[in-house]
């Protein structure tokens, strides 16, 4: 994987724009889940939650782009669909895991027990938005992340 400073900057910009617009402006997780845990995660504990989200978004993003590369998918739409499907699979797997174990004080245990699979839709919307903004930024700067 070849990563340039421009593609890293584009990724972080895409994450912040997407988190702000999807989470704080459009309030998608609030609308989808109607859970007070959203306020706890994104408002009360945002100082620790935002870095955690950046980490998970980065992991999901890399996995999705590796899958797209392995499958020889090169078009924007193909990659966008792989990002959505990969995100749905990974979040569903986490949800299944946490819901199949007893609820604990861990935030993610409480989250998946409370909101269930509604979290999948939120993550898909968020990650696909990150990909759209990231792709736009890379096209604008002609520095797309290339996987070799």
Short mmCIF file of N, CA and C in Angstrom, two decimals:
data_model
loop_
_atom_site.label_atom_id
_atom_site.label_comp_id
_atom_site.label_asym_id
_atom_site.label_seq_id
_atom_site.Cartn_x
_atom_site.Cartn_y
_atom_site.Cartn_z
N UNK A 1 0.85 -1.17 0.00
CA UNK A 1 0.00 0.00 0.00
C UNK A 1 0.89 1.23 0.00
N UNK A 2 0.65 2.13 -0.95
CA UNK A 2 1.40 3.36 -1.04
C UNK A 2 0.51 4.48 -0.51
N UNK A 3 1.03 5.18 0.50
CA UNK A 3 0.25 6.24 1.13
C UNK A 3 1.05 7.53 1.10
N UNK A 4 0.44 8.58 0.58
CA UNK A 4 1.10 9.88 0.54
C UNK A 4 0.58 10.76 1.66
N UNK A 5 1.32 11.81 1.95
CA UNK A 5 0.87 12.77 2.97
C UNK A 5 -0.46 13.38 2.56
N UNK A 6 -0.64 13.61 1.28
CA UNK A 6 -1.89 14.18 0.78
C UNK A 6 -3.07 13.24 0.99
N UNK A 7 -2.85 11.93 0.76
CA UNK A 7 -3.95 10.99 0.95
C UNK A 7 -4.30 10.83 2.42
N UNK A 8 -3.31 10.91 3.30
CA UNK A 8 -3.57 10.85 4.75
C UNK A 8 -4.36 12.08 5.18
N UNK A 9 -3.93 13.25 4.72
CA UNK A 9 -4.65 14.48 5.03
C UNK A 9 -6.08 14.43 4.49
N UNK A 10 -6.24 13.92 3.28
CA UNK A 10 -7.58 13.77 2.70
C UNK A 10 -8.44 12.84 3.53
N UNK A 11 -7.85 11.76 4.01
CA UNK A 11 -8.59 10.81 4.85
C UNK A 11 -9.07 11.48 6.14
N UNK A 12 -8.17 12.17 6.84
CA UNK A 12 -8.57 12.83 8.09
C UNK A 12 -9.61 13.91 7.84
N UNK A 13 -9.44 14.67 6.77
CA UNK A 13 -10.43 15.68 6.42
C UNK A 13 -11.79 15.03 6.17
N UNK A 14 -11.78 13.94 5.42
CA UNK A 14 -13.03 13.23 5.11
C UNK A 14 -13.69 12.71 6.39
N UNK A 15 -12.89 12.21 7.31
CA UNK A 15 -13.44 11.72 8.58
C UNK A 15 -14.09 12.84 9.37
N UNK A 16 -13.40 13.96 9.49
CA UNK A 16 -13.94 15.06 10.28
C UNK A 16 -15.18 15.67 9.63
N UNK A 17 -15.15 15.86 8.31
CA UNK A 17 -16.32 16.40 7.61
C UNK A 17 -17.50 15.44 7.76
N UNK A 18 -17.24 14.16 7.59
CA UNK A 18 -18.32 13.15 7.67
C UNK A 18 -18.87 13.04 9.08
N UNK A 19 -17.98 12.96 10.07
CA UNK A 19 -18.46 12.89 11.45
C UNK A 19 -19.28 14.12 11.81
N UNK A 20 -18.79 15.29 11.43
CA UNK A 20 -19.53 16.50 11.75
C UNK A 20 -20.89 16.53 11.06
N UNK A 21 -20.90 16.25 9.75
CA UNK A 21 -22.17 16.35 9.02
C UNK A 21 -23.14 15.24 9.37
N UNK A 22 -22.68 13.99 9.37
CA UNK A 22 -23.58 12.86 9.61
C UNK A 22 -24.01 12.77 11.07
N UNK A 23 -23.05 12.96 11.98
CA UNK A 23 -23.32 12.76 13.40
C UNK A 23 -23.88 13.99 14.08
N UNK A 24 -23.22 15.13 13.89
CA UNK A 24 -23.60 16.32 14.64
C UNK A 24 -24.62 17.20 13.92
N UNK A 25 -24.51 17.35 12.60
CA UNK A 25 -25.46 18.21 11.88
C UNK A 25 -26.76 17.48 11.55
N UNK A 26 -26.64 16.33 10.89
CA UNK A 26 -27.83 15.57 10.52
C UNK A 26 -28.37 14.70 11.66
N UNK A 27 -27.53 14.47 12.67
CA UNK A 27 -27.90 13.72 13.87
C UNK A 27 -28.42 12.31 13.55
N UNK A 28 -27.78 11.68 12.58
CA UNK A 28 -28.20 10.36 12.13
C UNK A 28 -28.22 9.32 13.26
N UNK A 29 -27.16 9.21 14.09
CA UNK A 29 -27.24 8.17 15.14
C UNK A 29 -28.35 8.44 16.15
N UNK A 30 -28.65 9.70 16.41
CA UNK A 30 -29.73 10.04 17.33
C UNK A 30 -31.07 9.59 16.74
N UNK A 31 -31.25 9.87 15.46
CA UNK A 31 -32.52 9.54 14.78
C UNK A 31 -32.71 8.04 14.61
N UNK A 32 -31.62 7.33 14.28
CA UNK A 32 -31.73 5.88 14.05
C UNK A 32 -31.91 5.08 15.32
N UNK A 33 -31.20 5.48 16.37
CA UNK A 33 -31.18 4.65 17.57
C UNK A 33 -32.06 5.17 18.70
N UNK A 34 -32.24 6.47 18.76
CA UNK A 34 -33.00 7.11 19.84
C UNK A 34 -32.49 6.69 21.22
N UNK A 35 -31.19 6.43 21.29
CA UNK A 35 -30.58 5.95 22.52
C UNK A 35 -29.82 7.08 23.23
N UNK A 36 -29.94 7.16 24.55
CA UNK A 36 -29.16 8.15 25.31
C UNK A 36 -27.65 7.86 25.25
N UNK A 37 -27.27 6.67 24.83
CA UNK A 37 -25.86 6.33 24.69
C UNK A 37 -25.18 7.16 23.62
N UNK A 38 -25.95 7.63 22.63
CA UNK A 38 -25.37 8.48 21.58
C UNK A 38 -24.86 9.77 22.21
N UNK A 39 -25.66 10.35 23.09
CA UNK A 39 -25.25 11.58 23.78
C UNK A 39 -24.00 11.32 24.63
N UNK A 40 -23.98 10.18 25.32
CA UNK A 40 -22.82 9.83 26.14
C UNK A 40 -21.56 9.73 25.28
N UNK A 41 -21.67 9.05 24.13
CA UNK A 41 -20.50 8.80 23.29
C UNK A 41 -20.06 10.05 22.54
N UNK A 42 -21.00 10.74 21.86
CA UNK A 42 -20.63 11.84 20.98
C UNK A 42 -20.64 13.22 21.62
N UNK A 43 -21.24 13.37 22.78
CA UNK A 43 -21.25 14.67 23.43
C UNK A 43 -20.45 14.66 24.72
N UNK A 44 -20.84 13.81 25.66
CA UNK A 44 -20.17 13.79 26.97
C UNK A 44 -18.72 13.34 26.85
N UNK A 45 -18.46 12.30 26.07
CA UNK A 45 -17.12 11.71 25.98
C UNK A 45 -16.46 11.92 24.62
N UNK A 46 -16.79 13.01 23.93
CA UNK A 46 -16.29 13.20 22.57
C UNK A 46 -14.77 13.26 22.49
N UNK A 47 -14.10 13.70 23.55
CA UNK A 47 -12.64 13.82 23.52
C UNK A 47 -11.99 12.45 23.33
N UNK A 48 -12.56 11.42 23.91
CA UNK A 48 -12.02 10.07 23.70
C UNK A 48 -12.74 9.33 22.58
N UNK A 49 -13.98 9.69 22.32
CA UNK A 49 -14.76 8.97 21.29
C UNK A 49 -14.31 9.28 19.87
N UNK A 50 -13.96 10.52 19.61
CA UNK A 50 -13.54 10.89 18.24
C UNK A 50 -12.28 10.12 17.83
N UNK A 51 -11.23 10.06 18.66
CA UNK A 51 -10.06 9.25 18.27
C UNK A 51 -10.41 7.76 18.08
N UNK A 52 -11.29 7.24 18.92
CA UNK A 52 -11.72 5.84 18.76
C UNK A 52 -12.41 5.67 17.41
N UNK A 53 -13.30 6.61 17.06
CA UNK A 53 -13.98 6.54 15.77
C UNK A 53 -12.98 6.63 14.62
N UNK A 54 -12.00 7.52 14.72
CA UNK A 54 -11.00 7.64 13.67
C UNK A 54 -10.25 6.32 13.48
N UNK A 55 -9.92 5.66 14.58
CA UNK A 55 -9.24 4.37 14.51
C UNK A 55 -10.11 3.33 13.80
N UNK A 56 -11.38 3.21 14.23
CA UNK A 56 -12.26 2.21 13.61
C UNK A 56 -12.56 2.54 12.16
N UNK A 57 -12.78 3.81 11.85
CA UNK A 57 -13.03 4.21 10.46
C UNK A 57 -11.81 3.84 9.61
N UNK A 58 -10.62 4.12 10.12
CA UNK A 58 -9.40 3.78 9.39
C UNK A 58 -9.27 2.29 9.14
N UNK A 59 -9.55 1.49 10.17
CA UNK A 59 -9.48 0.03 10.03
C UNK A 59 -10.48 -0.47 9.00
N UNK A 60 -11.73 -0.03 9.12
CA UNK A 60 -12.77 -0.44 8.17
C UNK A 60 -12.38 -0.03 6.75
N UNK A 61 -11.88 1.19 6.62
CA UNK A 61 -11.52 1.75 5.32
C UNK A 61 -10.42 0.92 4.66
N UNK A 62 -9.38 0.60 5.42
CA UNK A 62 -8.27 -0.19 4.88
C UNK A 62 -8.75 -1.58 4.48
N UNK A 63 -9.54 -2.22 5.33
CA UNK A 63 -10.07 -3.55 5.00
C UNK A 63 -10.89 -3.48 3.71
N UNK A 64 -11.77 -2.49 3.61
CA UNK A 64 -12.62 -2.36 2.42
C UNK A 64 -11.79 -2.12 1.17
N UNK A 65 -10.81 -1.24 1.25
CA UNK A 65 -9.99 -0.98 0.07
C UNK A 65 -9.12 -2.16 -0.31
N UNK A 66 -8.67 -2.93 0.67
CA UNK A 66 -7.91 -4.17 0.37
C UNK A 66 -8.81 -5.18 -0.34
N UNK A 67 -10.05 -5.31 0.12
CA UNK A 67 -10.99 -6.23 -0.53
C UNK A 67 -11.27 -5.78 -1.96
N UNK A 68 -11.51 -4.48 -2.14
CA UNK A 68 -11.77 -3.94 -3.48
C UNK A 68 -10.58 -4.22 -4.39
N UNK A 69 -9.38 -4.03 -3.87
CA UNK A 69 -8.17 -4.28 -4.66
C UNK A 69 -8.04 -5.77 -5.00
N UNK A 70 -8.28 -6.63 -4.00
CA UNK A 70 -8.18 -8.08 -4.22
C UNK A 70 -9.19 -8.57 -5.26
N UNK A 71 -10.34 -7.93 -5.31
CA UNK A 71 -11.38 -8.31 -6.27
C UNK A 71 -11.25 -7.59 -7.61
N UNK A 72 -10.23 -6.76 -7.72
CA UNK A 72 -9.99 -6.04 -8.98
C UNK A 72 -11.01 -4.96 -9.26
N UNK A 73 -11.59 -4.41 -8.22
CA UNK A 73 -12.60 -3.37 -8.40
C UNK A 73 -11.91 -2.01 -8.46
N UNK A 74 -12.14 -1.31 -9.56
CA UNK A 74 -11.45 -0.05 -9.78
C UNK A 74 -12.37 1.15 -9.88
N UNK A 75 -13.64 0.94 -10.16
CA UNK A 75 -14.52 2.08 -10.35
C UNK A 75 -14.98 2.63 -9.00
N UNK A 76 -15.37 3.87 -9.03
CA UNK A 76 -15.85 4.57 -7.85
C UNK A 76 -17.04 3.83 -7.23
N UNK A 77 -18.00 3.46 -8.04
CA UNK A 77 -19.21 2.79 -7.55
C UNK A 77 -18.87 1.43 -6.95
N UNK A 78 -18.00 0.67 -7.59
CA UNK A 78 -17.60 -0.63 -7.04
C UNK A 78 -16.95 -0.48 -5.67
N UNK A 79 -16.05 0.49 -5.55
CA UNK A 79 -15.38 0.71 -4.27
C UNK A 79 -16.35 1.20 -3.21
N UNK A 80 -17.26 2.08 -3.60
CA UNK A 80 -18.27 2.57 -2.66
C UNK A 80 -19.13 1.42 -2.14
N UNK A 81 -19.51 0.52 -3.02
CA UNK A 81 -20.32 -0.63 -2.60
C UNK A 81 -19.53 -1.56 -1.69
N UNK A 82 -18.25 -1.76 -1.98
CA UNK A 82 -17.41 -2.59 -1.11
C UNK A 82 -17.26 -1.95 0.27
N UNK A 83 -17.10 -0.63 0.32
CA UNK A 83 -17.04 0.06 1.62
C UNK A 83 -18.32 -0.19 2.40
N UNK A 84 -19.47 -0.06 1.75
CA UNK A 84 -20.76 -0.29 2.41
C UNK A 84 -20.92 -1.72 2.87
N UNK A 85 -20.61 -2.67 2.01
CA UNK A 85 -20.77 -4.09 2.36
C UNK A 85 -19.79 -4.52 3.45
N UNK A 86 -18.55 -4.06 3.35
CA UNK A 86 -17.55 -4.39 4.37
C UNK A 86 -17.96 -3.83 5.72
N UNK A 87 -18.41 -2.60 5.72
CA UNK A 87 -18.86 -1.97 6.96
C UNK A 87 -20.05 -2.72 7.55
N UNK A 88 -21.01 -3.08 6.72
CA UNK A 88 -22.18 -3.82 7.20
C UNK A 88 -21.76 -5.15 7.80
N UNK A 89 -20.84 -5.84 7.15
CA UNK A 89 -20.38 -7.13 7.65
C UNK A 89 -19.65 -6.97 8.97
N UNK A 90 -18.68 -6.06 9.03
CA UNK A 90 -17.88 -5.90 10.25
C UNK A 90 -18.72 -5.45 11.44
N UNK A 91 -19.57 -4.45 11.23
CA UNK A 91 -20.40 -3.97 12.34
C UNK A 91 -21.41 -5.04 12.75
N UNK A 92 -21.95 -5.78 11.81
CA UNK A 92 -22.87 -6.88 12.15
C UNK A 92 -22.15 -7.94 12.97
N UNK A 93 -20.91 -8.22 12.62
CA UNK A 93 -20.14 -9.21 13.37
C UNK A 93 -19.89 -8.73 14.80
N UNK A 94 -19.53 -7.45 14.96
CA UNK A 94 -19.35 -6.91 16.30
C UNK A 94 -20.66 -6.94 17.08
N UNK A 95 -21.74 -6.57 16.42
CA UNK A 95 -23.05 -6.57 17.07
C UNK A 95 -23.42 -7.98 17.51
N UNK A 96 -23.24 -8.94 16.64
CA UNK A 96 -23.54 -10.33 16.98
C UNK A 96 -22.72 -10.78 18.17
N UNK A 97 -21.42 -10.47 18.16
CA UNK A 97 -20.54 -10.86 19.26
C UNK A 97 -21.01 -10.26 20.58
N UNK A 98 -21.19 -8.96 20.61
CA UNK A 98 -21.56 -8.30 21.87
C UNK A 98 -22.94 -8.72 22.35
N UNK A 99 -23.87 -8.95 21.42
CA UNK A 99 -25.22 -9.35 21.83
C UNK A 99 -25.28 -10.82 22.25
N UNK A 100 -24.28 -11.60 21.86
CA UNK A 100 -24.28 -13.01 22.26
C UNK A 100 -23.52 -13.23 23.58
N UNK A 101 -22.97 -12.16 24.13
CA UNK A 101 -22.30 -12.24 25.43
C UNK A 101 -23.10 -11.39 26.43
N UNK A 102 -22.94 -11.66 27.70
CA UNK A 102 -23.68 -10.86 28.69
C UNK A 102 -23.27 -9.38 28.63
N UNK A 103 -24.23 -8.52 28.88
CA UNK A 103 -24.00 -7.08 28.90
C UNK A 103 -23.05 -6.74 30.05
N UNK A 104 -22.05 -5.89 29.75
CA UNK A 104 -21.09 -5.45 30.77
C UNK A 104 -21.12 -3.92 30.83
N UNK A 105 -20.22 -3.35 31.61
CA UNK A 105 -20.10 -1.89 31.69
C UNK A 105 -19.33 -1.29 30.53
N UNK A 106 -18.71 -2.13 29.71
CA UNK A 106 -18.00 -1.67 28.52
C UNK A 106 -18.97 -0.92 27.62
N UNK A 107 -18.55 0.25 27.10
CA UNK A 107 -19.46 1.04 26.28
C UNK A 107 -20.01 0.26 25.10
N UNK A 108 -19.15 -0.46 24.39
CA UNK A 108 -19.61 -1.17 23.19
C UNK A 108 -20.58 -2.29 23.53
N UNK A 109 -20.40 -2.93 24.66
CA UNK A 109 -21.37 -3.92 25.12
C UNK A 109 -22.72 -3.25 25.37
N UNK A 110 -22.70 -2.14 26.08
CA UNK A 110 -23.95 -1.42 26.35
C UNK A 110 -24.57 -0.91 25.05
N UNK A 111 -23.72 -0.43 24.14
CA UNK A 111 -24.19 0.12 22.86
C UNK A 111 -24.92 -0.93 22.03
N UNK A 112 -24.27 -2.06 21.79
CA UNK A 112 -24.89 -3.07 20.93
C UNK A 112 -26.09 -3.74 21.61
N UNK A 113 -26.07 -3.86 22.92
CA UNK A 113 -27.24 -4.40 23.61
C UNK A 113 -28.41 -3.43 23.52
N UNK A 114 -28.13 -2.13 23.54
CA UNK A 114 -29.20 -1.13 23.51
C UNK A 114 -29.74 -0.87 22.10
N UNK A 115 -28.86 -0.69 21.12
CA UNK A 115 -29.32 -0.27 19.80
C UNK A 115 -29.35 -1.40 18.78
N UNK A 116 -28.69 -2.48 19.05
CA UNK A 116 -28.71 -3.63 18.16
C UNK A 116 -28.19 -3.32 16.77
N UNK A 117 -28.87 -3.87 15.78
CA UNK A 117 -28.40 -3.78 14.41
C UNK A 117 -28.67 -2.43 13.75
N UNK A 118 -29.34 -1.51 14.45
CA UNK A 118 -29.49 -0.14 13.93
C UNK A 118 -28.13 0.51 13.79
N UNK A 119 -27.18 0.05 14.59
CA UNK A 119 -25.81 0.59 14.51
C UNK A 119 -25.18 0.28 13.16
N UNK A 120 -25.61 -0.81 12.53
CA UNK A 120 -25.05 -1.18 11.21
C UNK A 120 -25.39 -0.10 10.19
N UNK A 121 -26.64 0.33 10.17
CA UNK A 121 -27.05 1.34 9.20
C UNK A 121 -26.29 2.65 9.41
N UNK A 122 -26.15 3.06 10.66
CA UNK A 122 -25.39 4.28 10.95
C UNK A 122 -23.95 4.16 10.45
N UNK A 123 -23.29 3.05 10.77
CA UNK A 123 -21.90 2.87 10.34
C UNK A 123 -21.77 2.86 8.82
N UNK A 124 -22.72 2.21 8.13
CA UNK A 124 -22.68 2.18 6.67
C UNK A 124 -22.81 3.60 6.11
N UNK A 125 -23.75 4.37 6.64
CA UNK A 125 -23.93 5.75 6.18
C UNK A 125 -22.65 6.55 6.44
N UNK A 126 -22.10 6.42 7.63
CA UNK A 126 -20.90 7.18 7.98
C UNK A 126 -19.71 6.80 7.10
N UNK A 127 -19.44 5.51 6.97
CA UNK A 127 -18.26 5.08 6.19
C UNK A 127 -18.41 5.37 4.70
N UNK A 128 -19.61 5.24 4.17
CA UNK A 128 -19.81 5.58 2.77
C UNK A 128 -19.64 7.08 2.55
N UNK A 129 -20.06 7.88 3.51
CA UNK A 129 -19.86 9.33 3.43
C UNK A 129 -18.37 9.66 3.48
N UNK A 130 -17.64 8.99 4.37
CA UNK A 130 -16.19 9.19 4.43
C UNK A 130 -15.57 8.87 3.07
N UNK A 131 -15.99 7.76 2.47
CA UNK A 131 -15.43 7.37 1.18
C UNK A 131 -15.74 8.41 0.10
N UNK A 132 -16.96 8.92 0.07
CA UNK A 132 -17.34 9.92 -0.93
C UNK A 132 -16.49 11.18 -0.78
N UNK A 133 -16.36 11.67 0.46
CA UNK A 133 -15.57 12.88 0.69
C UNK A 133 -14.09 12.62 0.40
N UNK A 134 -13.60 11.46 0.84
CA UNK A 134 -12.20 11.10 0.59
C UNK A 134 -11.92 11.03 -0.92
N UNK A 135 -12.79 10.39 -1.66
CA UNK A 135 -12.61 10.27 -3.11
C UNK A 135 -12.60 11.64 -3.77
N UNK A 136 -13.51 12.49 -3.33
CA UNK A 136 -13.57 13.84 -3.87
C UNK A 136 -12.26 14.58 -3.59
N UNK A 137 -11.78 14.49 -2.35
CA UNK A 137 -10.54 15.16 -1.97
C UNK A 137 -9.36 14.63 -2.78
N UNK A 138 -9.30 13.33 -2.95
CA UNK A 138 -8.20 12.73 -3.72
C UNK A 138 -8.27 13.12 -5.18
N UNK A 139 -9.48 13.13 -5.74
CA UNK A 139 -9.63 13.56 -7.13
C UNK A 139 -9.23 15.03 -7.27
N UNK A 140 -9.63 15.82 -6.30
CA UNK A 140 -9.30 17.24 -6.35
C UNK A 140 -7.80 17.46 -6.26
N UNK A 141 -7.11 16.64 -5.51
CA UNK A 141 -5.66 16.80 -5.36
C UNK A 141 -4.87 15.80 -6.21
N UNK A 142 -5.58 14.90 -6.90
CA UNK A 142 -4.96 13.87 -7.75
C UNK A 142 -3.97 13.02 -6.98
N UNK A 143 -4.31 12.72 -5.71
CA UNK A 143 -3.43 11.93 -4.86
C UNK A 143 -4.19 10.76 -4.24
N UNK A 144 -4.94 10.02 -5.02
CA UNK A 144 -5.72 8.90 -4.48
C UNK A 144 -4.82 7.84 -3.86
N UNK A 145 -5.34 7.22 -2.81
CA UNK A 145 -4.64 6.11 -2.16
C UNK A 145 -4.55 4.97 -3.15
N UNK A 146 -3.34 4.52 -3.42
CA UNK A 146 -3.19 3.41 -4.35
C UNK A 146 -2.72 2.19 -3.59
N UNK A 147 -3.30 1.07 -3.91
CA UNK A 147 -2.93 -0.19 -3.27
C UNK A 147 -2.16 -1.02 -4.27
N UNK A 148 -0.93 -1.33 -3.94
CA UNK A 148 -0.11 -2.14 -4.85
C UNK A 148 0.11 -3.51 -4.29
#
